[in-house]
Structures are given as C-alpha cells and as structure tokens.
Coordinates of C-alpha atoms and ligand atoms in Angstrom, one line a residue:
M15 CA -18.0 -25.7 45.1
A16 CA -14.7 -25.3 43.2
L17 CA -15.6 -28.3 41.1
T18 CA -19.0 -27.0 40.3
R19 CA -17.5 -23.8 39.2
L20 CA -14.9 -25.6 37.0
Y21 CA -17.6 -27.7 35.5
L22 CA -19.7 -24.7 34.7
L23 CA -16.7 -23.0 33.1
A24 CA -16.0 -26.1 31.0
S25 CA -19.5 -26.3 29.7
L26 CA -19.6 -22.6 29.1
L27 CA -16.5 -22.9 27.1
A28 CA -17.9 -25.8 25.0
T29 CA -21.0 -23.6 24.4
A30 CA -18.9 -20.7 23.5
I31 CA -17.0 -22.7 20.9
S32 CA -20.1 -24.2 19.3
F33 CA -21.8 -20.9 19.4
R34 CA -18.9 -19.4 17.5
A35 CA -19.1 -22.1 14.9
A36 CA -22.8 -21.4 14.3
H37 CA -22.6 -17.7 14.1
A38 CA -20.7 -14.9 12.5
T39 CA -18.0 -13.6 14.9
I40 CA -19.5 -10.1 15.0
P41 CA -22.2 -9.6 17.6
E42 CA -25.6 -8.3 16.6
G43 CA -26.1 -4.6 16.8
S44 CA -22.9 -3.4 15.1
A45 CA -24.5 -1.3 12.5
Q46 CA -21.9 -1.1 9.7
E47 CA -20.7 -4.6 9.6
L48 CA -18.2 -5.0 6.8
A49 CA -18.2 -8.1 4.6
D50 CA -15.3 -10.2 3.5
D51 CA -15.3 -8.4 0.1
D52 CA -14.9 -5.0 1.8
F53 CA -11.4 -6.1 2.8
V54 CA -8.2 -7.0 1.0
V55 CA -4.9 -8.2 2.7
A56 CA -1.5 -7.2 1.4
I57 CA 1.5 -9.2 2.5
S58 CA 5.1 -9.6 1.4
T59 CA 7.1 -12.7 2.1
A60 CA 10.1 -14.6 0.9
S61 CA 10.3 -18.2 -0.4
S62 CA 11.7 -19.4 2.9
R63 CA 8.9 -17.8 4.9
L64 CA 6.0 -18.7 2.6
V65 CA 4.5 -21.0 5.3
L66 CA 4.1 -17.9 7.5
A67 CA 2.3 -15.8 4.8
Q68 CA 0.0 -18.8 4.3
G69 CA -0.5 -19.2 8.0
T70 CA -2.3 -15.9 8.1
R71 CA -5.2 -17.7 6.4
A72 CA -6.1 -18.4 10.0
Y73 CA -7.7 -14.9 10.3
R74 CA -8.3 -14.0 6.6
A75 CA -10.3 -17.0 5.4
G76 CA -12.7 -15.7 2.7
I77 CA -10.8 -12.4 2.2
R78 CA -8.9 -11.7 -1.0
T79 CA -5.2 -11.6 -0.4
F80 CA -2.2 -10.4 -2.3
I81 CA 1.1 -11.9 -1.6
M82 CA 4.4 -10.7 -2.9
N83 CA 7.1 -13.4 -3.1
S84 CA 10.9 -13.4 -3.8
N85 CA 11.0 -16.4 -6.2
E86 CA 9.7 -15.8 -9.7
T87 CA 9.7 -19.5 -10.7
E88 CA 7.2 -20.4 -7.9
I89 CA 4.6 -17.8 -8.9
P90 CA 2.5 -19.6 -11.6
F91 CA 2.3 -22.7 -9.3
L92 CA 1.2 -20.7 -6.3
N93 CA -1.4 -18.8 -8.3
K94 CA -2.8 -22.0 -9.6
V95 CA -2.9 -24.0 -6.5
Y96 CA -3.9 -21.4 -4.0
A97 CA -6.5 -19.4 -6.0
K98 CA -9.0 -21.5 -3.9
Y99 CA -7.9 -19.4 -0.9
R100 CA -8.5 -16.2 -2.9
E101 CA -4.8 -15.6 -2.9
T102 CA -2.9 -13.8 -5.7
Y103 CA 0.9 -14.1 -5.9
E104 CA 3.2 -11.7 -7.6
Y105 CA 7.0 -11.6 -7.9
F106 CA 9.2 -8.8 -6.7
P107 CA 12.9 -9.3 -6.3
D108 CA 15.2 -8.8 -3.3
E109 CA 17.5 -5.8 -3.5
E110 CA 19.8 -6.5 -6.4
D111 CA 22.7 -4.2 -5.7
P112 CA 25.6 -6.3 -4.3
D113 CA 26.5 -3.4 -2.0
P114 CA 24.1 -3.3 1.0
K115 CA 25.1 0.4 1.5
R116 CA 23.1 1.2 -1.6
W117 CA 19.9 -0.6 -0.5
H118 CA 16.8 1.4 0.3
A119 CA 16.4 -0.3 3.7
K120 CA 18.2 -2.6 6.0
N121 CA 17.2 -6.0 4.6
P122 CA 17.1 -7.3 1.0
G123 CA 13.3 -8.0 1.3
D124 CA 12.3 -4.6 2.7
F125 CA 11.7 -3.0 -0.7
R126 CA 9.4 -5.8 -1.7
A127 CA 7.5 -5.5 1.7
A128 CA 7.1 -1.8 1.0
M129 CA 5.8 -2.2 -2.5
A130 CA 3.2 -4.9 -1.5
P131 CA 0.3 -2.5 -0.6
F132 CA 0.7 -0.5 -3.8
A133 CA 1.0 -3.6 -5.9
A134 CA -2.1 -5.0 -4.2
H135 CA -4.1 -1.8 -5.0
R136 CA -2.8 -2.0 -8.6
H137 CA -4.2 -5.6 -8.7
F138 CA -7.5 -5.1 -6.9
G139 CA -8.4 -1.5 -8.0
N140 CA -11.3 0.1 -6.2
T141 CA -13.0 -3.1 -5.4
Y142 CA -12.6 -3.0 -1.6
K143 CA -12.9 -0.5 1.3
W144 CA -10.0 -1.4 3.6
M145 CA -6.6 -2.9 3.1
L146 CA -5.0 -4.8 5.9
Y147 CA -1.2 -4.6 5.5
G148 CA 1.3 -6.3 7.7
D149 CA 4.3 -8.6 7.8
D150 CA 3.9 -12.2 6.9
D151 CA 3.7 -12.9 10.6
T152 CA 1.1 -10.2 11.5
L153 CA -2.3 -11.5 12.7
F154 CA -5.3 -9.3 12.6
F155 CA -8.2 -9.9 15.0
M156 CA -11.1 -9.4 12.7
R157 CA -13.7 -8.5 15.3
G158 CA -11.4 -5.8 16.7
V159 CA -10.8 -4.6 13.1
Q160 CA -14.6 -4.4 12.5
Q161 CA -15.1 -2.4 15.6
L162 CA -12.3 0.0 14.8
L163 CA -13.4 0.6 11.2
S164 CA -17.0 1.2 12.1
N165 CA -15.8 4.7 13.1
F166 CA -14.1 5.6 9.8
D167 CA -15.1 6.4 6.3
P168 CA -13.1 4.4 3.7
E169 CA -13.7 7.0 1.0
L170 CA -11.3 9.4 3.0
P171 CA -7.6 8.9 2.6
L172 CA -6.8 7.2 5.9
A173 CA -3.8 5.3 7.3
L174 CA -4.5 3.8 10.7
S175 CA -2.3 2.6 13.4
D176 CA -1.5 3.4 17.0
N177 CA 1.9 1.5 17.0
L178 CA 4.1 4.2 15.6
W179 CA 7.9 4.6 15.8
Y180 CA 9.6 7.5 17.5
E181 CA 13.3 7.5 17.2
T182 CA 14.2 3.8 17.8
G183 CA 11.2 2.7 19.8
H184 CA 7.5 1.8 19.2
P185 CA 4.8 2.3 20.1
R186 CA 5.5 5.8 21.3
L187 CA 3.2 8.6 22.4
E188 CA 5.8 11.1 21.1
S189 CA 5.1 10.1 17.4
F190 CA 3.8 12.9 15.2
R191 CA 0.3 11.8 14.1
C192 CA -3.3 12.8 14.1
L193 CA -6.4 11.8 16.1
P194 CA -9.7 11.0 14.3
C195 CA -11.9 13.9 13.3
G196 CA -14.3 14.5 16.2
F197 CA -12.0 13.0 18.9
N198 CA -12.5 14.8 22.2
T199 CA -9.0 15.8 23.1
S200 CA -9.9 17.5 26.4
N201 CA -9.5 14.3 28.5
M202 CA -6.0 13.4 27.2
P203 CA -4.1 11.4 29.9
A204 CA -1.0 12.9 31.5
A205 CA 1.2 10.2 29.9
Q206 CA 0.3 11.8 26.6
T207 CA 0.4 15.5 27.5
D208 CA 3.7 15.0 29.3
T209 CA 5.5 14.1 26.1
G210 CA 5.6 17.7 25.0
Y211 CA 3.6 16.9 21.9
T212 CA -0.2 16.5 21.9
P213 CA -1.7 15.2 18.8
R214 CA -4.7 16.9 17.4
A215 CA -7.9 15.7 15.8
A216 CA -7.8 16.2 12.1
C217 CA -10.8 16.8 9.9
P218 CA -11.6 15.3 7.6
Y219 CA -8.3 13.3 7.5
C220 CA -4.7 13.6 8.5
T221 CA -2.4 15.8 6.5
R222 CA 1.3 16.6 7.3
K223 CA 0.1 20.0 8.6
D224 CA -2.3 18.4 11.0
A225 CA 0.3 15.8 12.2
C226 CA 3.1 18.2 12.8
P227 CA 3.1 20.4 16.0
P228 CA 2.2 24.0 15.1
S229 CA 5.7 25.0 16.3
K230 CA 7.4 22.6 13.9
P231 CA 5.4 22.7 10.7
S232 CA 8.0 20.8 8.6
C233 CA 8.4 18.0 11.1
A234 CA 9.3 14.5 9.9
I235 CA 7.7 11.2 10.9
T236 CA 9.3 7.9 11.6
G237 CA 6.1 6.0 10.7
A238 CA 4.1 3.0 11.7
H239 CA 5.5 -0.4 12.8
G240 CA 5.2 -3.0 10.0
G241 CA 4.9 -6.0 12.3
A242 CA 2.0 -4.4 14.2
G243 CA 0.3 -3.8 10.8
M244 CA -1.4 -0.9 9.3
I245 CA -4.9 -0.3 7.8
F246 CA -5.3 1.8 4.7
S247 CA -8.5 3.0 3.2
V248 CA -9.3 2.6 -0.5
G249 CA -9.6 6.4 -0.5
L250 CA -5.9 6.5 0.4
M251 CA -4.6 3.9 -2.0
R252 CA -6.4 5.3 -5.0
Q253 CA -4.6 8.7 -4.7
L254 CA -2.5 9.3 -7.9
D255 CA 0.5 10.2 -5.7
L256 CA 0.3 6.7 -4.3
S257 CA -0.1 4.7 -7.5
Y258 CA 2.3 1.8 -8.0
D259 CA 4.6 3.9 -10.3
A260 CA 4.5 6.9 -7.9
A261 CA 5.3 4.7 -4.9
L262 CA 8.1 2.9 -6.8
A263 CA 9.6 6.3 -7.8
C264 CA 9.3 7.6 -4.2
M265 CA 11.0 4.5 -2.8
N266 CA 13.7 4.4 -5.3
D267 CA 14.5 7.9 -4.1
L268 CA 14.9 6.8 -0.5
R269 CA 18.0 5.3 1.1
H270 CA 18.8 3.7 4.5
C271 CA 15.3 3.3 5.8
S272 CA 15.0 1.1 8.9
G273 CA 12.6 -1.3 7.1
G274 CA 9.8 -1.7 4.6
D275 CA 7.5 0.1 7.1
C276 CA 9.8 3.1 7.0
L277 CA 9.6 3.2 3.2
V278 CA 5.9 3.0 3.2
S279 CA 5.4 5.6 5.9
Q280 CA 7.9 8.0 4.2
C281 CA 6.1 7.8 0.9
L282 CA 2.7 8.3 2.4
W283 CA 4.2 11.4 4.2
R284 CA 5.7 12.7 0.9
A285 CA 2.3 12.3 -0.7
G286 CA 0.9 14.5 2.1
Y287 CA -0.6 12.0 4.5
G288 CA 0.0 11.3 8.1
F289 CA -1.1 8.4 10.3
T290 CA -4.3 8.6 12.2
D291 CA -4.1 7.1 15.7
P292 CA -7.6 5.8 16.5
G293 CA -7.1 7.3 20.0
F294 CA -8.5 4.4 21.9
S295 CA -5.5 4.1 24.2
L296 CA -5.8 7.8 25.0
Q297 CA -9.0 7.3 26.8
Y298 CA -7.0 5.7 29.6
T299 CA -4.5 7.0 32.2
Q300 CA -2.1 4.2 31.1
P301 CA -2.3 4.4 27.3
Y302 CA 0.3 1.8 26.6
D303 CA -1.9 -0.8 28.2
H304 CA -4.6 -0.2 25.6
V305 CA -2.7 0.0 22.3
L306 CA -4.8 -1.7 19.6
F307 CA -2.1 -2.7 17.1
D308 CA 0.2 -5.3 18.7
N309 CA -0.2 -4.3 22.3
M310 CA 3.1 -5.3 23.9
E311 CA 2.0 -4.7 27.5
A312 CA -0.9 -7.1 27.0
R313 CA 1.1 -9.7 25.1
W314 CA 1.0 -12.2 27.9
F315 CA -2.7 -12.7 27.8
L316 CA -3.3 -11.8 24.1
K317 CA -1.2 -14.7 23.1
S318 CA -3.6 -17.1 24.7
P319 CA -6.9 -15.3 25.4
I320 CA -9.2 -18.2 26.1
E321 CA -6.6 -19.7 28.5
S322 CA -6.3 -16.5 30.4
I323 CA -10.1 -16.5 30.8
T324 CA -10.5 -20.1 31.8
M325 CA -7.6 -20.0 34.2
G326 CA -9.3 -17.0 35.9
N327 CA -6.5 -14.7 35.0
C328 CA -8.5 -12.3 32.9
G329 CA -9.4 -9.2 34.9
P330 CA -11.2 -6.1 33.5
L331 CA -8.1 -4.8 31.7
C332 CA -7.5 -8.2 30.1
R333 CA -11.1 -8.4 29.0
N334 CA -11.1 -4.9 27.6
V335 CA -7.9 -5.6 25.6
I336 CA -9.2 -8.8 24.2
Q337 CA -12.4 -7.1 23.2
H338 CA -10.7 -4.3 21.3
A339 CA -7.3 -5.7 20.1
V340 CA -6.7 -5.2 16.3
S341 CA -3.5 -7.0 15.6
Y342 CA -0.7 -9.2 17.0
H343 CA 2.8 -9.5 15.7
V344 CA 3.6 -13.3 16.0
R345 CA 7.4 -12.8 15.4
G346 CA 8.0 -15.9 13.3
K347 CA 11.7 -16.0 14.1
S348 CA 11.0 -16.5 17.8
F349 CA 9.5 -19.9 17.2
P350 CA 11.6 -23.1 16.7
S351 CA 10.4 -23.1 13.0
F352 CA 8.2 -21.0 10.7
A353 CA 5.8 -23.9 10.5
K354 CA 5.4 -23.8 14.3
A355 CA 4.8 -20.1 14.1
A356 CA 2.2 -20.7 11.4
A357 CA 0.5 -23.3 13.6
F358 CA 0.4 -20.8 16.4
M359 CA -1.5 -18.4 14.1
Y360 CA -4.3 -20.9 13.8
G361 CA -4.3 -21.6 17.5
L362 CA -4.4 -17.9 18.4
T363 CA -7.1 -17.1 16.0
E364 CA -9.3 -19.9 17.5
S365 CA -8.4 -18.9 21.0
Y366 CA -9.3 -15.3 20.3
G367 CA -12.6 -16.3 18.7
A368 CA -13.6 -18.5 21.6
A369 CA -12.6 -15.7 24.1
I370 CA -14.8 -13.2 22.3
E371 CA -17.8 -15.5 22.4
F372 CA -17.1 -16.5 26.0
L373 CA -17.0 -12.9 27.1
A374 CA -20.3 -12.2 25.2
L375 CA -21.8 -15.2 26.9
Q376 CA -20.5 -14.1 30.3
A377 CA -22.0 -10.7 29.8
D378 CA -25.3 -12.1 28.9
R379 CA -26.2 -13.3 32.4
G380 CA -29.9 -13.2 32.1
S381 CA -30.3 -15.9 29.5
R382 CA -28.0 -18.3 31.5
G383 CA -29.6 -17.8 34.9
V384 CA -26.2 -18.2 36.6
A385 CA -25.5 -14.7 37.6
A386 CA -23.9 -15.5 40.9
A387 CA -21.8 -18.5 39.8
V388 CA -19.6 -17.3 37.0
G389 CA -20.5 -13.8 36.2
G390 CA -20.1 -12.6 39.8
E391 CA -17.1 -10.4 39.0
E392 CA -17.7 -6.8 38.5
E393 CA -17.7 -6.0 34.8
G394 CA -15.6 -2.9 34.4
G395 CA -13.0 -1.1 32.4
E396 CA -15.1 -0.9 29.4
G397 CA -14.4 2.5 27.7
G398 CA -14.7 5.7 29.5
A399 CA -11.9 8.1 30.5
G400 CA -9.6 6.8 33.1
G401 CA -11.5 3.5 33.4
G402 CA -10.1 0.1 33.0
T403 CA -6.5 0.8 33.9
N404 CA -6.3 -1.8 36.6
G405 CA -6.8 -5.5 36.4
D406 CA -7.7 -7.4 39.6
G407 CA -4.9 -8.3 41.9
L408 CA -4.4 -11.7 40.4
W409 CA -3.9 -10.3 36.9
E410 CA -1.4 -7.7 38.1
A411 CA 0.7 -10.4 39.8
E412 CA 0.6 -12.6 36.8
E413 CA 1.6 -9.9 34.5
E414 CA 4.9 -9.6 36.2
E415 CA 5.5 -13.2 35.8
G416 CA 4.5 -13.0 32.2
K417 CA 7.2 -10.5 31.4
G418 CA 9.8 -13.3 30.9
T419 CA 7.6 -15.4 28.6
D420 CA 7.2 -12.8 25.9
L421 CA 7.4 -14.3 22.4
Ligands
LIG1 C1 12.7 -20.9 -6.8 O1 11.7 -21.9 -6.8 C2 12.1 -23.0 -7.7 C3 10.9 -23.8 -7.9 O2 10.4 -24.3 -6.6 C4 13.3 -23.7 -7.2 O3 13.7 -24.7 -8.0 C5 14.4 -22.7 -7.0 O4 15.6 -23.3 -6.4 C6 14.0 -21.5 -6.2 N1 15.1 -20.5 -6.3 C7 15.6 -19.9 -5.2 C8 16.6 -18.9 -5.4 O5 15.2 -20.2 -4.1
LIG2 C1 -15.2 16.6 25.8 O1 -15.0 16.2 27.2 C2 -15.2 17.2 28.1 C3 -14.8 16.7 29.5 O2 -15.4 15.4 29.7 C4 -16.7 17.6 28.1 O3 -16.9 18.6 29.1 C5 -17.0 18.2 26.7 O4 -18.4 18.5 26.7 C6 -16.7 17.1 25.7 N1 -16.8 17.8 24.4 C7 -17.6 17.2 23.4 C8 -17.7 18.0 22.2 O5 -18.2 16.2 23.6

C-alpha cells in the first residue's frame, strides 16, 4: 500500500514536471494574464555579487532587466555579452565620501540600490506595466506575482508590499500603510486590530493621508523591506516627483537611512505615496503565516516546496502559502558562496514551478481517477476569513523542527 502510494506520487511528480515544461506556468482561467513585456526587473548589485544578480535569471527569463553595478569598467562587456538575456547594465558608484557618517545609508552600496528603480524607469520609459524591485538575492514567484497583480491597475501610482518595517522589525502589522481600494476591512483579525493601528482601504491609491492614522496625520513611515522586494506600477514610476533627477535630489537630502529600501520608501513618501498592503494576510487570524512578500513563518517549506509536498509535509497552510507566495529573500551571505546561493535560486524556482503544477494536478482529481489514493486529504485553507490558519498535525510538528534550519 505504502509502496503503491509512493509510486503514484513519483509518477505524478514526473507528470507535473513534464506538464510544466509543456505549458505556461499560469493556469487557464486567470483573465488578465500579464506577458513578459508587461514586466521589468530592477536590481542593484556589486561586482563581487554579480553572480547573485545573474542568478535571478532563474525567475525572470524573458523579462527585461536593469542591473546597476559598482564597477564602471565592466559595464560595456556586461551589456554586450548579456544582452541576450535582455539585461541592461549601468554604473553607479559606491558612496564616495571617506567618512561613513556622511553616507546616506548604512552600506556604501545602499545609495546605488535605492537609485536602481528610478534609473530603470529612466531607461525603459513607459514600456511596461509593473516593475519588480528587490535585492540581488530576491526571488519573485511569477505565478504568485501574476495572481496578485490581477487585482490592481498599473496606471494608478501603486507601491505594493506586505513586508514593511516598523521600528527595527519586519514584517510588522503596526506599519503605516493602506489596504487596496475595495478591501473589506470589517473582518480584520484581532492580531491586526490589537496593534492600535488599523490600516484603511485607500481609493483609488495610497496617499500619505490615507496611510497615516487620522489621529496622527503627519506620521512617518519606515518603509518596505528591500530583501522581500517591492512591486511598483508604471503609474507610480512615471510621476514627475519620482523622476531620476527628483529621486536623486531627494536621496541626496537624506542621511543615516537603514538601507537602500529606506531611501526608496522615504522618497516615495516625500512624493506623497504610501505602500499598499495587498491585505491577503489579513484574511486570516494569524496574518504573519500568510505574508506574501518573503514569508518568514513559511520559510521552512517555501525553500523547498516540491520536497515538502512529496514528503507529505505540506498541509493546507503550506499549500495555501505555496499557491500565493510572491517573493523569497534568498540571503546570499548565508550560503557558503554567492555561486551556491545563485544555484539555489535555480533550484527553488524549479521546485516552486513543480509544486504549483503538482498542486493543480492534485486538485484535478476527476481527470486522474485516483481520488481516494493521493487526493484523499481535505483541501482546505483556500481563502476565506479565518480559514487556513492550521496545517495538519504533521506540518505543525515539522514547523517547530524547521525553525533551526532557517537560511
Ligand atoms: C573592475 O573591473 C575591471 C575589469 O574586470 C577590473 O580589472 C578591475 O579590477 C575592477 N575594479 C574593481 C575596483 O573591482
Ligand atoms: C464585508 O464583510 C462583512 C462581514 O462578512 C459583510 O457583512 C459585508 O457585507 C461585507 N461588505 C462588502 C461590501 O462586501
């Protein structure tokens, strides 16, 4: 019996992988599917980390990418050799002031990281709908990205993330931010309403006024987490207050930010825009389990989705997270080498793709005729207020164990 089941799983897995190879990764029926050319990617890196920036090809094959690098001499070569990957390289120096106290943020490369999205827009102009912006070790899960963006209009000025700093932590439900226009806020979980700040739905997009509590109209934000990534609409990036020159002037005016993400967030804020939290996590009683951008609680199974499934460790919560996750911060420095971190990016992207197809196949019991054998578990946790907050017993136990193996 156990053997039969294993065999079935193995053949299903093989089918899932070949199925994936033959079809686009987006399931049929998602109405507003975005094409590769609707996206651009903006990344900043340094010479020593170039292999990481290039490792993100794992998820962005076919998508135009803008990469800012620290070494000017390398730029012509990089542009010539890697144009075939639709990559454009540009130079931006490290902080040049010998006194770190006068830098704009903590690390010498942070200013470059912060300028990357604005330089990318200067380069691409209005030729895209959405810009994916992250560190050189941020992976986006494109199916999750597609699902998320089908709810938003790129013509509006939108900055999206649900991994926002508050004081020195992230993600935090205390962060000042908006929820999407039309979001039903009447079912907000206690975890959110207990923070003393309840974000509001902003129409048509998030301004400072919408993001700040009515009692604190001139509040300040800390911003989104760079490693978790952010998604910007073309409607945001083409604002005159966010042109390359305007962003440069804004950032030159800032000092002692915690990182490039802080500089970017502060300049969006100065231009009048707050972050929109997609609000997905707020449909659940345990919001942190359902964060879309670099979900730290789900890290243990998100780092190897297909393995979690084939080992039988993927309960309803795990499946829900895999189906909706938007990004994953690889944390290049936690690997023995950047090259190994880059290899992991390819592995994770494949594993994620296989997991998505496997779950689709598992849900489609009718065409397999094996309802009782593999698909016998209750499908649950899919959307709905308060749903999906508990995995099965096995997953819960394993999660504890997984705590120590965080990357
Ligand atoms: C920049 O790249 C060039 C060409 O690869 C190399 O010769 C040079 O040492 C690099 N400079 C720095 C500061 O890394
Ligand atoms: C929001 O949710 C509440 C509670 O489930 C429901 O009664 C209400 O009709 C919803 N509002 C809208 C506009 O859907």
